[in-house]
Amino acid sequence: LAVRRLPRGLNRATLTALTGAVGTVAAWASLDDAGHAFESFLLVIAYWTAPWLGVVLVEQWRRRRTPG
């Protein structure tokens, strides 16, 4: 979002405060299920990390074996 494209009465500070308030309300509304949500987030990260690390390691291994 470019600052130049904002309406005249809405500056960056106002937009930041508004976004922070909306985020706080959303976080407060989902607070009763925070433990389950965090556990699900960690599982997604764990499922994503192993294949990504495999790709990175194979790429590094192949790059070292390939001549110049």
Short mmCIF file of N, CA and C in Angstrom, two decimals:
data_model
loop_
_atom_site.label_atom_id
_atom_site.label_comp_id
_atom_site.label_asym_id
_atom_site.label_seq_id
_atom_site.Cartn_x
_atom_site.Cartn_y
_atom_site.Cartn_z
N LEU A 1 0.85 -1.17 0.00
CA LEU A 1 0.00 0.00 0.00
C LEU A 1 0.90 1.23 0.00
N ALA A 2 0.82 2.00 -1.03
CA ALA A 2 1.63 3.20 -1.13
C ALA A 2 0.98 4.32 -0.32
N VAL A 3 1.79 5.07 0.40
CA VAL A 3 1.28 6.17 1.22
C VAL A 3 0.63 7.23 0.35
N ARG A 4 1.11 7.41 -0.84
CA ARG A 4 0.54 8.42 -1.75
C ARG A 4 -0.89 8.09 -2.14
N ARG A 5 -1.25 6.82 -2.11
CA ARG A 5 -2.58 6.39 -2.54
C ARG A 5 -3.62 6.46 -1.42
N LEU A 6 -3.21 6.78 -0.20
CA LEU A 6 -4.15 6.86 0.91
C LEU A 6 -5.04 8.09 0.77
N PRO A 7 -6.28 7.99 1.24
CA PRO A 7 -7.13 9.19 1.24
C PRO A 7 -6.52 10.29 2.10
N ARG A 8 -6.94 11.52 1.88
CA ARG A 8 -6.34 12.68 2.55
C ARG A 8 -6.40 12.59 4.08
N GLY A 9 -7.49 12.16 4.65
CA GLY A 9 -7.64 12.15 6.11
C GLY A 9 -6.99 10.95 6.78
N LEU A 10 -6.45 10.03 6.01
CA LEU A 10 -5.89 8.81 6.57
C LEU A 10 -4.38 8.79 6.32
N ASN A 11 -3.62 9.14 7.35
CA ASN A 11 -2.17 9.12 7.19
C ASN A 11 -1.60 7.80 7.72
N ARG A 12 -0.31 7.66 7.66
CA ARG A 12 0.34 6.41 8.04
C ARG A 12 0.13 6.08 9.52
N ALA A 13 0.20 7.07 10.39
CA ALA A 13 0.03 6.82 11.82
C ALA A 13 -1.39 6.34 12.13
N THR A 14 -2.38 6.95 11.49
CA THR A 14 -3.77 6.54 11.71
C THR A 14 -3.98 5.12 11.21
N LEU A 15 -3.44 4.81 10.05
CA LEU A 15 -3.58 3.47 9.50
C LEU A 15 -2.88 2.43 10.38
N THR A 16 -1.73 2.78 10.94
CA THR A 16 -1.02 1.87 11.83
C THR A 16 -1.82 1.61 13.10
N ALA A 17 -2.38 2.66 13.69
CA ALA A 17 -3.19 2.50 14.89
C ALA A 17 -4.44 1.68 14.61
N LEU A 18 -5.08 1.92 13.48
CA LEU A 18 -6.28 1.17 13.12
C LEU A 18 -5.96 -0.31 12.90
N THR A 19 -4.88 -0.59 12.21
CA THR A 19 -4.47 -1.97 11.97
C THR A 19 -4.11 -2.67 13.29
N GLY A 20 -3.44 -1.97 14.17
CA GLY A 20 -3.11 -2.53 15.48
C GLY A 20 -4.34 -2.84 16.30
N ALA A 21 -5.33 -1.95 16.25
CA ALA A 21 -6.57 -2.18 16.99
C ALA A 21 -7.33 -3.38 16.44
N VAL A 22 -7.40 -3.49 15.12
CA VAL A 22 -8.09 -4.64 14.51
C VAL A 22 -7.36 -5.94 14.85
N GLY A 23 -6.04 -5.93 14.81
CA GLY A 23 -5.26 -7.11 15.16
C GLY A 23 -5.42 -7.50 16.61
N THR A 24 -5.49 -6.50 17.50
CA THR A 24 -5.69 -6.78 18.92
C THR A 24 -7.05 -7.40 19.16
N VAL A 25 -8.08 -6.87 18.52
CA VAL A 25 -9.43 -7.42 18.68
C VAL A 25 -9.48 -8.85 18.15
N ALA A 26 -8.85 -9.10 17.00
CA ALA A 26 -8.84 -10.45 16.44
C ALA A 26 -8.10 -11.42 17.35
N ALA A 27 -6.98 -11.00 17.92
CA ALA A 27 -6.23 -11.86 18.83
C ALA A 27 -7.00 -12.11 20.11
N TRP A 28 -7.66 -11.10 20.63
CA TRP A 28 -8.44 -11.24 21.86
C TRP A 28 -9.62 -12.18 21.64
N ALA A 29 -10.23 -12.12 20.46
CA ALA A 29 -11.38 -12.97 20.16
C ALA A 29 -10.99 -14.44 20.07
N SER A 30 -9.78 -14.72 19.64
CA SER A 30 -9.35 -16.12 19.50
C SER A 30 -8.49 -16.59 20.66
N LEU A 31 -8.51 -15.87 21.76
CA LEU A 31 -7.65 -16.19 22.90
C LEU A 31 -8.03 -17.50 23.57
N ASP A 32 -9.31 -17.88 23.55
CA ASP A 32 -9.74 -19.10 24.22
C ASP A 32 -9.17 -20.35 23.55
N ASP A 33 -8.79 -20.26 22.29
CA ASP A 33 -8.26 -21.40 21.56
C ASP A 33 -6.79 -21.19 21.19
N ALA A 34 -6.08 -20.39 21.97
CA ALA A 34 -4.71 -20.02 21.62
C ALA A 34 -3.76 -21.21 21.66
N GLY A 35 -3.92 -22.09 22.62
CA GLY A 35 -3.03 -23.25 22.73
C GLY A 35 -3.13 -24.17 21.54
N HIS A 36 -4.35 -24.46 21.13
CA HIS A 36 -4.56 -25.33 19.98
C HIS A 36 -4.06 -24.66 18.70
N ALA A 37 -4.30 -23.38 18.55
CA ALA A 37 -3.85 -22.66 17.36
C ALA A 37 -2.32 -22.65 17.29
N PHE A 38 -1.66 -22.45 18.43
CA PHE A 38 -0.20 -22.44 18.44
C PHE A 38 0.36 -23.82 18.13
N GLU A 39 -0.27 -24.86 18.66
CA GLU A 39 0.16 -26.22 18.37
C GLU A 39 0.01 -26.54 16.88
N SER A 40 -1.08 -26.12 16.29
CA SER A 40 -1.30 -26.32 14.86
C SER A 40 -0.25 -25.57 14.04
N PHE A 41 0.07 -24.36 14.46
CA PHE A 41 1.10 -23.58 13.78
C PHE A 41 2.45 -24.29 13.83
N LEU A 42 2.81 -24.81 15.00
CA LEU A 42 4.08 -25.52 15.13
C LEU A 42 4.12 -26.78 14.27
N LEU A 43 2.99 -27.49 14.17
CA LEU A 43 2.94 -28.67 13.32
C LEU A 43 3.12 -28.31 11.85
N VAL A 44 2.50 -27.23 11.42
CA VAL A 44 2.66 -26.80 10.03
C VAL A 44 4.12 -26.43 9.76
N ILE A 45 4.75 -25.74 10.69
CA ILE A 45 6.17 -25.38 10.52
C ILE A 45 7.03 -26.64 10.48
N ALA A 46 6.73 -27.62 11.33
CA ALA A 46 7.51 -28.86 11.34
C ALA A 46 7.34 -29.63 10.03
N TYR A 47 6.13 -29.67 9.49
CA TYR A 47 5.89 -30.37 8.22
C TYR A 47 6.58 -29.67 7.07
N TRP A 48 6.71 -28.38 7.14
CA TRP A 48 7.29 -27.59 6.06
C TRP A 48 8.81 -27.57 6.11
N THR A 49 9.38 -27.62 7.31
CA THR A 49 10.82 -27.44 7.48
C THR A 49 11.63 -28.61 6.91
N ALA A 50 11.22 -29.83 7.15
CA ALA A 50 12.01 -30.99 6.72
C ALA A 50 12.16 -31.05 5.19
N PRO A 51 11.10 -30.94 4.40
CA PRO A 51 11.30 -30.96 2.94
C PRO A 51 12.12 -29.77 2.45
N TRP A 52 11.91 -28.60 3.02
CA TRP A 52 12.66 -27.42 2.61
C TRP A 52 14.15 -27.62 2.90
N LEU A 53 14.46 -28.14 4.08
CA LEU A 53 15.85 -28.37 4.43
C LEU A 53 16.48 -29.41 3.51
N GLY A 54 15.72 -30.43 3.15
CA GLY A 54 16.22 -31.43 2.20
C GLY A 54 16.56 -30.82 0.86
N VAL A 55 15.71 -29.95 0.35
CA VAL A 55 15.97 -29.30 -0.94
C VAL A 55 17.21 -28.42 -0.85
N VAL A 56 17.34 -27.67 0.22
CA VAL A 56 18.50 -26.78 0.38
C VAL A 56 19.79 -27.58 0.47
N LEU A 57 19.78 -28.66 1.24
CA LEU A 57 20.99 -29.46 1.39
C LEU A 57 21.39 -30.14 0.08
N VAL A 58 20.41 -30.68 -0.66
CA VAL A 58 20.73 -31.30 -1.95
C VAL A 58 21.26 -30.26 -2.93
N GLU A 59 20.67 -29.08 -2.91
CA GLU A 59 21.16 -28.01 -3.80
C GLU A 59 22.61 -27.65 -3.47
N GLN A 60 22.92 -27.53 -2.20
CA GLN A 60 24.30 -27.22 -1.81
C GLN A 60 25.24 -28.35 -2.20
N TRP A 61 24.82 -29.58 -2.00
CA TRP A 61 25.64 -30.73 -2.33
C TRP A 61 25.91 -30.79 -3.83
N ARG A 62 24.89 -30.56 -4.64
CA ARG A 62 25.05 -30.59 -6.10
C ARG A 62 25.88 -29.42 -6.59
N ARG A 63 25.73 -28.27 -5.96
CA ARG A 63 26.49 -27.10 -6.37
C ARG A 63 27.98 -27.30 -6.13
N ARG A 64 28.34 -27.97 -5.05
CA ARG A 64 29.75 -28.22 -4.76
C ARG A 64 30.35 -29.26 -5.69
N ARG A 65 29.55 -30.21 -6.16
CA ARG A 65 30.05 -31.26 -7.04
C ARG A 65 30.14 -30.82 -8.49
N THR A 66 29.37 -29.81 -8.87
CA THR A 66 29.36 -29.35 -10.26
C THR A 66 30.55 -28.44 -10.50
N PRO A 67 31.39 -28.74 -11.51
CA PRO A 67 32.53 -27.86 -11.78
C PRO A 67 32.08 -26.52 -12.34
N GLY A 68 32.77 -25.46 -11.87
CA GLY A 68 32.62 -24.08 -12.24
C GLY A 68 31.55 -23.78 -13.15
#
